[in-house]
Amino acid sequence: MKTYMRNIALACCAAAFCTVSCSGPSGGRDADAGKKADELLARMTLREKIGQMNQVSGGYGLMDMAAKGEVGSILNCVDPVEINAVQKAAVEQSRLGIPLLVSRDVIHGFRTIFPIPLGQAATFDPAIVERGARVAAVEASASGIRWTFSPMLDVARDPRWGRVAEGSGEDPYLASLMGEAMVRGYQGDSLCSRSSIAACIKHFAGYGAAEGGRDYNSTMISERSLRNTYLPPFKACADAGAATLMTSFNEIDGVPSTGNRWLLKDILRDEWGWEGMVVTDWNSAGEMIAHGFSRDLEHSAEQALNAGVDMDMMSFGFISHMEKLVAEGRVSEDDIDRAVRNILKLKFELGLFDSPYVDVEASAAADYAPEHLEAAYQCALESAVLLKNEGSVLPLDNAGTVLVTGPLADAPYEQMGTWAFDGQKEHVVTPLAALRSRYDVIWEPGLEYSRDTDKSSFARVRAAAAKADAAIVFVGEEAILSGEAHSLSDLCMQGSQSELLRAVHESGKPVVAVVMAGRPLTIERDLENCDAMLYAFHPGTMGGPALADLISGKASPSGKLPMTMLRHAGQAPFYYNHNNTGRPCNGTETLLADIPVGAGQTSLGCTSYYLDTGYGPLFPFGYGLSYASFSYGKPELESFSLERDGILRASVRLENTGDMTATEVVQLYVQDIVGSVVRPVKELRRFERVTLAPGESRAVGFELPVSELAFWNAEMEHVVEPGDFRLWIAGDSASGEPVLFTVR
Ligand code: GLC
């Protein structure tokens, strides 16, 4: 009888809370969510409150914890039946029946896998990125997942760091726009729509600046660099309505982010006024012991809560020690209430009290829907970057017999890239499969996987090349070689891939290299052994058809590099938006091979470069070719002198001087020539994808509020400083002639 009455009581309670109609303006939220959270909070015991702050992964005794109300969120459960079972334990067995937040790393797709985020950034197309996030939300939510740990907003300038694969590269503006697109896609028009999932902007903050590109390593970031470079994407996405945020593993100048009150309260809450929910990274609270910041797990829990963390992912510090910390006055119950309110508010906003369970029968219905595959195809098509096309070898529109070789040609699992947990390789269409319908293909793998050094089948490859009209060599990285904890000190192609490419090139036939990788590799020597190179990052489920259509000329490549491509790993960190230094490279540099024996100490000139690799990168940020050629006129400005509250209007005439319709990403860069602190030599401020037919030309215009030129200056004020500026409009960060304008 008691259970029956309790369930009736709960049903009334739930009904009282669940009157939200799931509608509302874009990014709409249940306006009463906060009030409902307060009402529920008032009825909770301290133990129940702490239970909500505890996030636990599948396989850690979830059923028992859920039934006791000792877990508020679960992760890494993707089976709808299992999710419903744990949810039922929470809703029907715990005293208050508070539903669980079900979460997962849905990083670039759930079932339908899109290109890795770095590849998505290469599209310079927020619209397709938003579509991808929407697809991911529809597929993941149908399986019961309502919270993803994405987008990753870490600005990254060191390709040795394996997690560059998960972000949007080296530029804060590009990372901001890509992140906002993902937040919109995941959260949809209304967070409580069943197909919406809460976004989680991560890793807050500065994680991508790991010294040496070695994951989890220390970061030494000044407040000004943090504010001018690493925080803007988070601020943009916080303003775009991101529902949650994840603290990062790293320490900034000795303070781990998970215990950094200045970050989590002073900036995030007080300065930005953000009201979302903060979760730690996996055990990042507990890892403050290893950092040497916490004495023990109890101390780390105290520090994390007092710094502003709401939910503890997998350290068990909150659930194990929080009551004692309250009893000893080391944390306040007000702070616990603040954390629990953020958690409950999100659950109300997601409509979980209304409908906590997933419809198991319908859970897979949306997976791999044709429109999902089409979106993944389009994204893969736009994410490939054409780095070289000697003699217009591409498109291969008149080749009959084509040799397809290389370890990434028919590697469905690798093609999905890192963080593709729930993609199913059986649904991946590989380039080999797609090319078979376009050419008479001779298939010779040459190597079994990217690290393979067994060259015993190279003779077969050579023989096949002799019989073919052209060769396409798919090389790069296995998925495991990028992503979390997968740093590399050497960025050259692994195994005997470069030798394979050389062997094919020695055939004298036209050679197209296609690179599938999680990062920009150092491929200068490989460029010498191919006539054309497409850099496809890891292109996901539909990478095969997309690459086959690019190779055969059904579409032209349009991707642009979201990260600088180095000549040598030793140049890292290298990025286009760098400061100039007092001795910038000026073209007078003497390279190793040209240094006379016995050269005088200062005879080589004293500028900032490397004796062996010189200064510049292999390819600059924003670089990418197409099957057309584009000519840019001189940038035209509406005004050359602007007020600080004015709007800069600039335009350029773009012409397709080629013989194929193609898309160019027109990029607008600005340099603040003199500042109270030195400013980057240029910064991306606008971009637009423009498609033109052969011979077609168009005026491409941009508007840029002068206020967007603000930066954190010597006084640590966020202001626009008057003075002279340069402006470029070009096809990459190293091209174009600047025009000058002044801000009064
Ligand atoms: C991982 C990652 C983080 C991820 C989390 C949950 O260690 O750092 O990005 O979301 O744990 O899997």
mmCIF file of N, CA and C and ligand atoms in Angstrom, residues 75-76 105 107 149 163 166 202-203 207 216 246 249 281-282 313 419 421 484, ligand 1:
data_model
loop_
_atom_site.group_PDB
_atom_site.id
_atom_site.type_symbol
_atom_site.label_atom_id
_atom_site.label_comp_id
_atom_site.label_asym_id
_atom_site.label_seq_id
_atom_site.Cartn_x
_atom_site.Cartn_y
_atom_site.Cartn_z
ATOM 1 N N LEU A 75 26.588 8.391 -17.670
ATOM 2 C CA LEU A 75 27.187 8.527 -18.997
ATOM 3 C C LEU A 75 27.618 7.148 -19.478
ATOM 4 N N ASN A 76 27.756 7.077 -20.809
ATOM 5 C CA ASN A 76 28.244 5.865 -21.461
ATOM 6 C C ASN A 76 27.278 4.692 -21.352
ATOM 7 N N ASP A 105 29.431 11.192 -25.090
ATOM 8 C CA ASP A 105 30.265 11.984 -25.997
ATOM 9 C C ASP A 105 29.775 11.802 -27.430
ATOM 10 N N ILE A 107 30.312 13.484 -30.387
ATOM 11 C CA ILE A 107 31.263 14.550 -30.735
ATOM 12 C C ILE A 107 31.152 15.002 -32.181
ATOM 13 N N PHE A 149 28.701 15.883 -24.603
ATOM 14 C CA PHE A 149 29.879 16.643 -24.159
ATOM 15 C C PHE A 149 30.565 17.221 -25.399
ATOM 16 N N ARG A 163 44.284 15.998 -29.584
ATOM 17 C CA ARG A 163 42.904 16.472 -29.488
ATOM 18 C C ARG A 163 42.607 17.629 -30.435
ATOM 19 N N GLU A 166 39.445 17.180 -32.314
ATOM 20 C CA GLU A 166 38.102 17.372 -31.743
ATOM 21 C C GLU A 166 37.651 18.819 -31.724
ATOM 22 N N LYS A 202 33.375 22.789 -23.888
ATOM 23 C CA LYS A 202 34.538 22.245 -23.175
ATOM 24 C C LYS A 202 35.791 22.529 -23.959
ATOM 25 N N HIS A 203 36.981 22.409 -23.310
ATOM 26 C CA HIS A 203 37.245 22.155 -21.904
ATOM 27 C C HIS A 203 37.720 23.474 -21.307
ATOM 28 N N TYR A 207 42.916 24.309 -22.374
ATOM 29 C CA TYR A 207 43.425 22.931 -22.460
ATOM 30 C C TYR A 207 44.294 22.720 -23.704
ATOM 31 N N TYR A 216 47.217 16.784 -21.444
ATOM 32 C CA TYR A 216 47.093 16.952 -19.992
ATOM 33 C C TYR A 216 48.256 17.767 -19.404
ATOM 34 N N MET A 246 32.080 22.186 -19.322
ATOM 35 C CA MET A 246 32.946 21.202 -18.662
ATOM 36 C C MET A 246 34.289 21.816 -18.325
ATOM 37 N N PHE A 249 41.117 19.432 -17.718
ATOM 38 C CA PHE A 249 42.074 18.671 -16.910
ATOM 39 C C PHE A 249 43.268 19.516 -16.486
ATOM 40 N N ASP A 281 35.483 17.411 -15.835
ATOM 41 C CA ASP A 281 35.836 16.348 -16.764
ATOM 42 C C ASP A 281 36.002 15.076 -15.925
ATOM 43 N N TRP A 282 36.212 13.958 -16.625
ATOM 44 C CA TRP A 282 36.271 12.653 -15.957
ATOM 45 C C TRP A 282 37.325 12.655 -14.853
ATOM 46 N N MET A 313 32.041 14.482 -12.280
ATOM 47 C CA MET A 313 32.089 13.322 -13.147
ATOM 48 C C MET A 313 33.168 12.374 -12.648
ATOM 49 N N TRP A 419 36.669 9.525 -31.296
ATOM 50 C CA TRP A 419 35.382 9.891 -30.660
ATOM 51 C C TRP A 419 34.204 9.586 -31.575
ATOM 52 N N PHE A 421 32.349 6.749 -30.987
ATOM 53 C CA PHE A 421 31.926 5.578 -30.212
ATOM 54 C C PHE A 421 30.784 4.804 -30.859
ATOM 55 N N GLU A 484 42.067 11.977 -27.605
ATOM 56 C CA GLU A 484 42.557 12.148 -26.243
ATOM 57 C C GLU A 484 43.735 11.251 -25.907
HETATM 58 C C1 GLC B 1 37.149 12.522 -21.350
HETATM 59 C C2 GLC B 1 37.351 13.826 -22.097
HETATM 60 C C3 GLC B 1 36.101 14.640 -22.216
HETATM 61 C C4 GLC B 1 34.914 13.703 -22.286
HETATM 62 C C5 GLC B 1 34.788 13.027 -20.939
HETATM 63 C C6 GLC B 1 33.635 12.029 -20.883
HETATM 64 O O1 GLC B 1 38.271 12.250 -20.566
HETATM 65 O O2 GLC B 1 38.369 14.707 -21.675
HETATM 66 O O3 GLC B 1 36.240 15.451 -23.377
HETATM 67 O O4 GLC B 1 33.741 14.415 -22.582
HETATM 68 O O5 GLC B 1 35.993 12.398 -20.551
HETATM 69 O O6 GLC B 1 33.907 10.952 -21.709
#
